[in-house]
Short mmCIF file of C-alpha atoms in Angstrom, two decimals:
data_model
loop_
_atom_site.label_atom_id
_atom_site.label_comp_id
_atom_site.label_asym_id
_atom_site.label_seq_id
_atom_site.Cartn_x
_atom_site.Cartn_y
_atom_site.Cartn_z
CA MET J 1 42.51 -9.94 -12.64
CA THR J 2 43.05 -7.03 -15.00
CA THR J 3 42.36 -3.44 -14.04
CA ASP J 4 40.21 -3.12 -17.17
CA ARG J 5 37.74 -5.74 -15.93
CA ILE J 6 37.42 -4.12 -12.52
CA THR J 7 37.02 -0.68 -14.10
CA ALA J 8 34.36 -2.03 -16.45
CA TYR J 9 32.44 -3.34 -13.41
CA GLY J 10 32.22 0.24 -12.12
CA ASP J 11 28.85 0.90 -10.51
CA HIS J 12 26.92 -1.74 -12.47
CA VAL J 13 24.40 -3.46 -10.21
CA LEU J 14 23.27 -6.45 -12.29
CA ALA J 15 26.76 -7.78 -12.89
CA VAL J 16 28.94 -10.31 -11.10
CA GLU J 17 31.74 -8.46 -9.32
CA PRO J 18 35.12 -9.54 -10.69
CA THR J 19 37.16 -8.17 -7.77
CA GLY J 20 38.68 -10.48 -5.17
CA ALA J 21 41.44 -9.63 -2.71
CA GLU J 22 43.31 -7.29 -5.04
CA PRO J 23 43.08 -3.49 -4.60
CA VAL J 24 40.27 -1.62 -6.31
CA PRO J 25 41.90 0.81 -8.78
CA ALA J 26 41.06 4.51 -8.71
CA SER J 27 39.25 4.17 -12.05
CA ALA J 28 36.67 1.85 -10.45
CA ARG J 29 36.00 3.87 -7.29
CA HIS J 30 32.48 5.17 -6.75
CA GLY J 31 29.79 5.68 -4.14
CA ARG J 32 29.01 8.02 -1.23
CA PRO J 33 29.81 7.36 2.43
CA LEU J 34 26.20 8.07 3.48
CA GLY J 35 25.27 4.82 1.77
CA LEU J 36 27.13 3.00 4.54
CA LEU J 37 24.36 4.04 6.95
CA TRP J 38 21.80 1.73 5.38
CA THR J 39 24.36 -0.88 4.43
CA TRP J 40 25.02 -1.29 8.16
CA THR J 41 21.46 -0.74 9.38
CA SER J 42 19.51 -3.24 7.28
CA PRO J 43 21.60 -6.32 8.25
CA ASN J 44 20.80 -5.76 11.93
CA MET J 45 17.05 -5.49 11.41
CA GLU J 46 16.46 -9.16 12.15
CA PHE J 47 15.70 -11.53 15.00
CA ALA J 48 19.31 -12.48 15.76
CA THR J 49 19.71 -8.88 16.97
CA VAL J 50 16.54 -9.03 19.04
CA PHE J 51 17.68 -12.24 20.69
CA VAL J 52 20.77 -10.58 22.17
CA GLY J 53 18.41 -8.52 24.34
CA VAL J 54 16.30 -11.58 25.11
CA LEU J 55 19.44 -13.26 26.47
CA GLY J 56 20.21 -10.41 28.85
CA VAL J 57 16.89 -10.67 30.70
CA GLY J 58 15.53 -14.11 29.87
CA VAL J 59 18.76 -16.15 30.17
CA PHE J 60 21.37 -14.13 32.08
CA GLY J 61 18.84 -12.83 34.60
CA LEU J 62 19.29 -9.06 34.47
CA ASP J 63 16.43 -6.64 35.01
CA PHE J 64 15.49 -4.55 32.00
CA TRP J 65 17.36 -1.36 32.85
CA SER J 66 20.60 -3.14 33.70
CA ALA J 67 20.33 -5.12 30.46
CA ALA J 68 19.73 -1.92 28.50
CA LEU J 69 22.85 -0.32 29.97
CA ALA J 70 24.95 -3.39 29.19
CA ILE J 71 23.59 -3.40 25.64
CA VAL J 72 24.46 0.26 25.07
CA LEU J 73 27.99 -0.11 26.45
CA GLY J 74 28.80 -3.32 24.57
CA THR J 75 27.32 -2.07 21.31
CA ALA J 76 29.08 1.29 21.55
CA LEU J 77 32.49 -0.37 21.85
CA GLY J 78 31.82 -2.69 18.92
CA SER J 79 30.40 0.10 16.75
CA VAL J 80 33.35 2.44 17.27
CA ALA J 81 35.76 -0.36 16.40
CA HIS J 82 33.76 -1.15 13.29
CA GLY J 83 33.76 2.43 12.05
CA PHE J 84 37.48 2.79 12.65
CA LEU J 85 38.48 -0.32 10.72
CA GLY J 86 36.48 0.71 7.67
CA LEU J 87 38.87 3.65 7.18
CA ALA J 88 41.34 1.33 5.43
CA GLY J 89 38.97 0.84 2.51
CA PRO J 90 39.33 4.16 0.67
CA ARG J 91 43.04 4.35 1.58
CA PHE J 92 44.11 1.03 0.11
CA GLY J 93 41.09 -0.31 -1.78
CA VAL J 94 41.36 -3.75 -0.18
CA PRO J 95 39.09 -5.99 1.94
CA GLN J 96 39.49 -5.92 5.72
CA MET J 97 41.36 -9.19 5.93
CA VAL J 98 43.87 -7.97 3.36
CA ALA J 99 44.33 -4.70 5.28
CA GLY J 100 45.24 -6.84 8.30
CA ARG J 101 48.35 -8.20 6.59
CA THR J 102 50.38 -5.32 8.02
CA ALA J 103 49.68 -6.66 11.51
CA PHE J 104 49.98 -10.37 10.73
CA GLY J 105 52.17 -10.66 7.67
CA PHE J 106 51.18 -12.29 4.39
CA ARG J 107 51.26 -15.88 5.65
CA GLY J 108 50.39 -15.20 9.28
CA ASN J 109 47.24 -13.42 8.12
CA ALA J 110 45.80 -16.85 7.30
CA LEU J 111 44.93 -17.20 11.01
CA PRO J 112 42.39 -14.35 11.32
CA ALA J 113 41.29 -14.61 7.67
CA GLY J 114 40.59 -18.31 8.02
CA LEU J 115 38.69 -17.84 11.28
CA ASN J 116 36.60 -15.07 9.77
CA ALA J 117 35.86 -17.15 6.67
CA LEU J 118 34.39 -19.84 8.94
CA THR J 119 32.68 -17.41 11.32
CA ALA J 120 31.09 -15.27 8.61
CA GLY J 121 30.53 -17.64 5.72
CA ILE J 122 29.25 -20.54 7.80
CA GLY J 123 28.65 -19.54 11.46
CA TRP J 124 26.74 -16.28 11.07
CA PHE J 125 25.14 -17.56 7.89
CA ALA J 126 23.67 -20.50 9.81
CA VAL J 127 22.48 -18.32 12.73
CA ASN J 128 20.66 -15.81 10.54
CA SER J 129 19.28 -18.44 8.18
CA VAL J 130 17.63 -20.23 11.10
CA SER J 131 15.98 -17.06 12.46
CA ALA J 132 14.80 -16.03 8.98
CA ALA J 133 13.46 -19.51 8.27
CA TYR J 134 11.49 -19.64 11.53
CA ALA J 135 10.02 -16.20 10.82
CA LEU J 136 8.95 -17.19 7.31
CA SER J 137 7.56 -20.49 8.58
CA THR J 138 5.54 -18.76 11.33
CA LEU J 139 4.18 -16.29 8.78
CA THR J 140 3.25 -18.74 6.03
CA GLY J 141 2.75 -22.02 7.86
CA TRP J 142 5.22 -23.69 5.51
CA PRO J 143 7.69 -26.30 6.81
CA VAL J 144 10.76 -24.73 8.41
CA LEU J 145 13.09 -26.72 6.19
CA LEU J 146 11.43 -25.40 3.03
CA CYS J 147 11.69 -21.85 4.36
CA LEU J 148 15.36 -22.42 5.14
CA PHE J 149 16.10 -23.40 1.55
CA LEU J 150 14.14 -20.44 0.17
CA VAL J 151 16.01 -17.83 2.21
CA ALA J 152 19.33 -19.59 1.55
CA VAL J 153 18.88 -19.43 -2.22
CA LEU J 154 18.00 -15.73 -2.10
CA GLN J 155 20.91 -14.65 0.09
CA ILE J 156 23.43 -16.77 -1.82
CA ALA J 157 22.28 -15.15 -5.07
CA ILE J 158 22.80 -11.64 -3.66
CA ALA J 159 26.28 -12.48 -2.35
CA PHE J 160 27.19 -14.15 -5.64
CA LEU J 161 26.58 -10.92 -7.56
CA GLY J 162 28.76 -9.03 -5.11
CA HIS J 163 29.52 -5.53 -3.88
CA ASN J 164 27.24 -3.27 -5.93
CA PHE J 165 24.19 -5.49 -5.73
CA ILE J 166 24.62 -5.88 -1.97
CA HIS J 167 24.76 -2.12 -1.41
CA THR J 168 21.67 -1.67 -3.59
CA ALA J 169 19.73 -4.41 -1.83
CA GLU J 170 20.54 -2.94 1.58
CA ARG J 171 19.46 0.52 0.40
CA TYR J 172 16.03 -0.63 -0.76
CA THR J 173 15.32 -2.79 2.29
CA PHE J 174 16.42 -0.04 4.68
CA PRO J 175 13.24 2.14 4.73
CA ALA J 176 10.82 -0.78 4.86
CA LEU J 177 12.67 -2.61 7.62
CA THR J 178 13.19 0.57 9.62
CA VAL J 179 9.51 1.57 9.56
CA VAL J 180 8.23 -1.91 10.44
CA PHE J 181 10.64 -2.40 13.33
CA LEU J 182 10.11 1.11 14.71
CA VAL J 183 6.34 0.57 14.84
CA ALA J 184 6.70 -2.93 16.28
CA SER J 185 9.18 -1.64 18.86
CA ALA J 186 6.81 1.10 19.99
CA VAL J 187 4.00 -1.42 20.53
CA ILE J 188 6.18 -3.89 22.43
CA LEU J 189 7.68 -1.17 24.65
CA SER J 190 4.18 0.11 25.43
CA LYS J 191 3.11 -3.34 26.62
CA ALA J 192 6.32 -4.24 28.45
CA HIS J 193 6.55 -4.20 32.26
CA LEU J 194 9.80 -2.28 32.54
CA ALA J 195 9.35 -1.30 36.19
CA THR J 196 9.17 -4.88 37.49
CA ALA J 197 12.91 -5.09 38.21
CA ASN J 198 13.53 -6.84 41.51
CA GLY J 199 17.04 -5.51 42.03
CA ALA J 200 18.68 -8.92 41.62
CA HIS J 201 21.14 -7.75 39.00
CA ALA J 202 23.59 -10.62 39.53
CA PHE J 203 26.48 -8.19 39.06
CA PRO J 204 29.00 -8.37 37.65
CA GLY J 205 28.57 -11.72 35.94
CA ALA J 206 25.20 -11.28 34.21
CA PHE J 207 26.01 -7.69 33.30
CA LEU J 208 29.36 -8.65 31.76
CA LEU J 209 27.78 -11.58 29.92
CA THR J 210 25.17 -9.28 28.40
CA ALA J 211 27.71 -6.60 27.55
CA GLY J 212 29.94 -9.28 26.04
CA ALA J 213 27.10 -10.64 23.92
CA ALA J 214 26.20 -7.14 22.72
CA PHE J 215 29.84 -6.38 21.98
CA GLY J 216 30.22 -9.71 20.19
CA TYR J 217 27.25 -8.98 17.98
CA ALA J 218 28.42 -5.48 17.00
CA ALA J 219 32.11 -6.39 16.83
CA GLY J 220 31.20 -9.40 14.74
CA TRP J 221 30.98 -6.95 11.84
CA THR J 222 34.48 -5.50 12.39
CA PRO J 223 36.31 -8.10 10.28
CA TYR J 224 34.14 -6.91 7.36
CA GLY J 225 34.90 -3.19 7.85
CA SER J 226 36.70 -2.17 4.65
CA ASP J 227 34.97 -4.84 2.53
CA TYR J 228 32.21 -2.28 1.94
CA THR J 229 34.27 0.92 1.90
CA ARG J 230 37.05 -0.12 -0.50
CA TYR J 231 35.22 1.14 -3.59
CA LEU J 232 34.88 4.66 -2.17
CA PRO J 233 37.22 7.27 -3.71
CA ALA J 234 40.43 7.85 -1.75
CA SER J 235 39.40 11.50 -1.34
CA THR J 236 36.27 10.58 0.66
CA PRO J 237 36.29 12.43 4.03
CA ARG J 238 37.61 10.04 6.64
CA TRP J 239 35.18 11.17 9.32
CA GLN J 240 32.23 10.17 7.13
CA VAL J 241 33.74 6.80 6.28
CA GLY J 242 34.05 6.05 9.99
CA LEU J 243 30.84 7.72 11.19
CA TRP J 244 28.10 6.18 9.08
CA PRO J 245 28.96 2.50 9.58
CA ALA J 246 29.31 3.08 13.33
CA VAL J 247 25.96 4.89 13.51
CA GLY J 248 24.24 2.23 11.39
CA VAL J 249 25.42 -0.60 13.62
CA PHE J 250 24.89 1.27 16.89
CA TRP J 251 21.33 2.52 16.52
CA SER J 252 19.94 -0.59 14.88
CA CYS J 253 21.52 -2.96 17.40
CA VAL J 254 20.62 -0.90 20.46
CA LEU J 255 17.01 -0.45 19.30
CA LEU J 256 16.28 -4.10 18.62
CA GLU J 257 18.30 -5.50 21.52
CA VAL J 258 16.60 -3.18 24.00
CA VAL J 259 13.22 -4.14 22.56
CA GLY J 260 14.22 -7.78 22.81
CA ALA J 261 15.00 -7.29 26.49
CA ALA J 262 11.64 -5.58 26.99
CA SER J 263 9.75 -8.35 25.19
CA VAL J 264 10.78 -10.86 27.88
CA THR J 265 8.75 -8.91 30.46
CA ILE J 266 5.53 -9.58 28.50
CA THR J 267 3.65 -12.78 29.33
CA VAL J 268 3.07 -14.99 26.29
CA PRO J 269 1.75 -18.56 25.93
CA SER J 270 4.29 -21.31 26.56
CA GLY J 271 5.55 -23.52 23.77
CA LEU J 272 6.05 -20.75 21.21
CA THR J 273 9.25 -20.46 19.20
CA PRO J 274 11.35 -17.40 20.17
CA THR J 275 10.27 -15.67 16.98
CA ALA J 276 6.57 -16.36 17.53
CA ALA J 277 6.87 -15.24 21.15
CA PHE J 278 8.38 -11.94 20.07
CA VAL J 279 5.57 -11.05 17.66
CA HIS J 280 2.76 -12.42 19.86
CA PRO J 281 2.01 -9.08 21.59
CA LEU J 282 1.61 -7.34 18.21
CA PRO J 283 -1.67 -6.87 16.33
CA GLY J 284 -2.14 -9.51 13.64
CA TRP J 285 -1.29 -7.31 10.69
CA LEU J 286 1.77 -5.85 12.40
CA GLY J 287 2.90 -9.26 13.58
CA ASP J 288 2.79 -10.54 10.00
CA LEU J 289 4.73 -7.53 8.72
CA THR J 290 7.31 -8.01 11.48
CA LEU J 291 7.75 -11.69 10.61
CA LEU J 292 8.28 -10.74 6.98
CA ALA J 293 10.75 -8.05 8.05
CA ILE J 294 12.64 -10.58 10.19
CA ALA J 295 12.95 -12.90 7.20
CA VAL J 296 14.09 -10.08 4.90
CA GLY J 297 16.52 -8.81 7.56
CA GLY J 298 18.05 -12.25 7.85
CA VAL J 299 18.65 -12.29 4.10
CA ALA J 300 20.14 -8.77 4.27
CA ALA J 301 22.56 -9.88 6.99
CA ASN J 302 23.57 -13.10 5.32
CA ALA J 303 24.31 -11.47 2.00
CA LEU J 304 27.12 -9.66 3.83
CA ASN J 305 28.17 -12.74 5.75
CA ILE J 306 28.62 -14.93 2.68
CA TYR J 307 30.28 -12.17 0.68
CA SER J 308 32.76 -11.22 3.40
CA GLY J 309 33.40 -14.84 4.29
CA ALA J 310 34.37 -15.48 0.68
CA LEU J 311 36.62 -12.40 0.62
CA SER J 312 38.33 -13.59 3.80
CA PHE J 313 38.97 -16.99 2.26
CA VAL J 314 40.50 -15.39 -0.83
CA ALA J 315 42.55 -13.08 1.41
CA MET J 316 44.28 -16.08 3.00
CA GLY J 317 46.64 -16.06 0.02
CA ILE J 318 45.82 -19.57 -1.15
CA ARG J 319 46.57 -19.97 -4.84
CA LEU J 320 43.30 -20.80 -6.57
CA PRO J 321 42.63 -21.76 -10.20
CA ALA J 322 41.58 -18.84 -12.39
CA ALA J 323 38.09 -20.29 -12.61
CA VAL J 324 37.65 -20.13 -8.84
CA ARG J 325 36.73 -16.53 -8.16
CA ARG J 326 35.22 -14.81 -5.15
CA ALA J 327 31.73 -15.52 -6.50
CA THR J 328 32.42 -19.25 -6.66
CA VAL J 329 33.74 -19.30 -3.11
CA ALA J 330 30.61 -17.43 -1.98
CA LEU J 331 28.46 -20.12 -3.58
CA VAL J 332 30.39 -22.91 -1.81
CA PHE J 333 30.17 -21.13 1.55
CA GLY J 334 26.44 -20.62 1.08
CA VAL J 335 25.88 -24.32 0.53
CA ALA J 336 28.03 -25.22 3.55
CA GLY J 337 26.27 -22.64 5.73
CA THR J 338 22.88 -24.00 4.72
CA ALA J 339 23.93 -27.48 5.82
CA VAL J 340 25.05 -26.15 9.22
CA ALA J 341 21.79 -24.18 9.59
CA TRP J 342 19.84 -27.34 8.81
CA SER J 343 21.61 -29.18 11.61
CA GLY J 344 20.97 -26.29 14.01
CA LEU J 345 17.21 -25.94 13.58
CA HIS J 346 16.72 -27.60 16.97
CA ASP J 347 18.01 -26.02 20.19
CA SER J 348 19.02 -22.95 18.20
CA GLY J 349 18.74 -20.60 21.19
CA ALA J 350 21.42 -22.35 23.26
CA LYS J 351 23.70 -22.67 20.21
CA TYR J 352 23.34 -18.94 19.50
CA THR J 353 24.23 -17.98 23.08
CA ASP J 354 27.46 -19.96 22.89
CA PHE J 355 28.25 -18.69 19.39
CA LEU J 356 27.94 -15.02 20.37
CA LEU J 357 30.51 -15.42 23.12
CA VAL J 358 32.85 -17.76 21.25
CA ILE J 359 33.37 -15.37 18.32
CA THR J 360 34.54 -12.69 20.74
CA TYR J 361 37.30 -15.03 21.92
CA TRP J 362 39.27 -14.47 18.71
CA ILE J 363 37.86 -11.12 17.61
CA GLY J 364 38.99 -9.42 20.85
CA PRO J 365 42.67 -10.43 20.47
CA TRP J 366 42.52 -9.75 16.72
CA LEU J 367 41.28 -6.21 17.34
CA ALA J 368 44.05 -5.57 19.88
CA VAL J 369 46.74 -6.54 17.36
CA VAL J 370 45.16 -4.56 14.51
CA PHE J 371 44.65 -1.43 16.64
CA LEU J 372 48.21 -1.48 17.94
CA ASP J 373 49.60 -2.03 14.46
CA ARG J 374 47.66 0.97 13.18
CA TRP J 375 49.06 3.04 16.04
CA TYR J 376 52.64 1.96 15.33
CA ARG J 377 52.14 2.87 11.67
CA ARG J 378 50.58 6.27 12.29
CA GLY J 379 51.93 8.81 9.84
CA GLN J 380 53.43 6.15 7.58
CA ASP J 381 53.14 6.79 3.86
CA ASP J 382 50.19 4.98 2.23
CA ALA J 383 52.43 3.72 -0.57
CA ALA J 384 54.73 2.00 1.95
CA VAL J 385 51.77 0.39 3.73
CA GLY J 386 50.29 -0.69 0.39
CA ALA J 387 53.60 -2.30 -0.56
CA ASP J 388 53.51 -4.43 2.60
CA LEU J 389 49.93 -5.48 1.88
CA ALA J 390 50.86 -6.74 -1.57
CA ASP J 391 54.24 -8.31 -0.74
CA PRO J 392 53.99 -12.11 -0.22
CA ARG J 393 57.41 -11.99 1.45
CA PHE J 394 56.33 -9.54 4.13
CA SER J 395 56.04 -11.11 7.58
CA ASN J 396 55.07 -9.93 11.05
CA TRP J 397 54.90 -13.04 13.21
CA ALA J 398 54.34 -10.98 16.33
CA GLY J 399 50.72 -10.59 15.18
CA PRO J 400 49.58 -14.22 14.84
CA VAL J 401 51.58 -15.27 17.92
CA ALA J 402 50.01 -12.51 20.04
CA MET J 403 46.53 -13.32 18.76
CA ALA J 404 46.98 -17.05 19.44
CA VAL J 405 48.34 -16.42 22.95
CA GLY J 406 45.61 -13.90 23.78
CA THR J 407 42.87 -16.21 22.54
CA GLY J 408 44.30 -19.30 24.22
CA LEU J 409 44.94 -17.72 27.62
CA GLY J 410 41.65 -15.82 27.55
CA VAL J 411 39.69 -19.02 26.98
CA TRP J 412 41.77 -21.15 29.36
CA LEU J 413 41.41 -18.69 32.22
CA PHE J 414 38.14 -16.80 31.74
CA SER J 415 35.80 -18.72 29.43
CA ASN J 416 32.44 -19.46 31.08
CA GLN J 417 30.61 -21.72 28.65
CA THR J 418 28.28 -24.65 29.07
CA GLU J 419 30.89 -27.00 27.64
CA TYR J 420 33.99 -25.46 29.22
CA THR J 421 34.69 -23.19 32.18
CA GLY J 422 38.06 -21.48 32.50
CA LEU J 423 40.35 -21.76 35.50
CA VAL J 424 39.53 -18.33 36.95
CA ALA J 425 35.84 -18.44 35.98
CA ARG J 426 35.55 -21.84 37.72
CA HIS J 427 36.54 -20.30 41.05
CA LEU J 428 34.86 -16.91 40.46
CA PRO J 429 31.73 -17.68 38.42
CA GLN J 430 30.24 -14.33 39.39
CA ILE J 431 32.54 -12.57 36.89
CA GLY J 432 30.68 -14.16 33.98
CA ASP J 433 32.63 -14.63 30.75
CA ILE J 434 35.34 -12.00 30.20
CA ALA J 435 37.54 -14.09 27.92
CA PHE J 436 37.23 -11.51 25.12
CA LEU J 437 38.40 -8.65 27.37
CA ALA J 438 41.25 -10.65 28.88
CA GLY J 439 42.25 -11.87 25.41
CA PHE J 440 42.26 -8.30 24.11
CA LEU J 441 44.59 -7.10 26.87
CA ILE J 442 46.89 -10.13 26.73
CA ALA J 443 47.22 -10.01 22.95
CA GLY J 444 48.00 -6.29 23.05
CA LEU J 445 50.76 -6.74 25.60
CA VAL J 446 52.27 -9.71 23.79
CA TYR J 447 52.19 -7.91 20.44
CA ALA J 448 53.87 -4.81 21.87
CA ALA J 449 56.62 -6.98 23.35
CA LEU J 450 57.21 -9.25 20.34
CA ARG J 451 57.07 -6.51 17.73
CA ALA J 452 60.34 -5.16 19.09
CA VAL J 453 62.07 -8.50 18.42
CA PRO J 454 63.76 -8.17 15.00
CA ALA J 455 62.97 -11.71 13.86
CA LEU J 456 59.31 -11.48 14.89
CA GLY J 457 58.44 -7.89 14.01
CA PRO J 458 57.83 -6.52 10.49
CA VAL J 459 60.27 -8.14 8.05
CA ARG J 460 60.43 -7.21 4.37
CA THR J 461 62.37 -9.18 1.75
CA GLY J 462 64.34 -10.89 4.48
CA LEU J 463 65.46 -7.68 6.23
CA ALA J 464 63.96 -6.41 9.45
CA GLU J 465 62.76 -2.81 9.23
CA ALA J 466 61.18 -0.50 11.76
CA SER J 467 57.81 0.85 10.64
#
């Protein structure tokens, strides 16, 4: 990819982005950090966000106020992590999974990049497509399968065009989605029975499960961090680059998850889909607007999921033919995600519960390695870091080993899923599922220990170097 083509792309909206995993040159940088507020608000204005709160009260058994506290704590941790990781964008001009090469090495980075490609481009795509399809079907009366294909085509088209079109789409959906969900939230909260808590909090298990689900939802965006900041000029104030994405994720997730928790306290007719049950307490006109907003929010979220999933795949370092660009990979992922969503139209609630927790199993250890690597590299010259990102001979096997060990031990000991219960969780089920927290701590300790081993720490051109 030539610099001229990327520079020519500039801030054009109706153009297919030519950039893949390579750095965005200074001549192509543009945008303002405030735009990250709506880029990270609109994707959360959808039913998948609401359902996190529904889980806390309706599935895990917390009362409303305990669920709200768990939601705030889990979301806060995920939002801060998300804002921090986006700082790499203006510095190096690369996607998040390329920025992670310093912690995992060029080849070892295939582990987190490959997992994120599957999680984002197929997993999250399927989850959000299902919720958007059900909302559109409830609104129009059309078959769910038809609605699924309609939303899939729209979100694939947005992701295919790429960075500039995505930012523009999120900007224009932001005010409409915000107004509709704020009004709907006020009505639902006014009808909810928030004081009916019976004190049976089921601590700490239910609380940790809810906090873990909230963290998983917010932290699910962290592997995308610099994907949407890498076009910003290098001179952009760092505090703004970190602040606006964190604020966008935090307020939108907390609002809708808390409202989701409140909605469970309202009696609705049995037999309704989760989406229909959520809008049932609303006046007819507002219910219809909310269903439309849920569908649009699902598209807004999946545009990011497909786009970042494709970037992660490209960041794995696999040599692809010149004709296979990021846009082509996005198209393939969109088709695959649609197929998975089709298969998940039934029993989608249970599948979503498991999915929210499972993604934290690898994201927790991945975050530990990335955070520690950033700390070890504090004060290092940007040019030296950039050289490691671009060097296919650079290795840091401490990263993938630590992530694999943290994920494996976390799941083996502390997973508390329907299909599998870890060794510790089996004997202490009251602790819930803390595999992500245990994996984070284990991976951090293993990385700190292995990074000091010359053959496993950062190695450049065959020679071990301290960084």
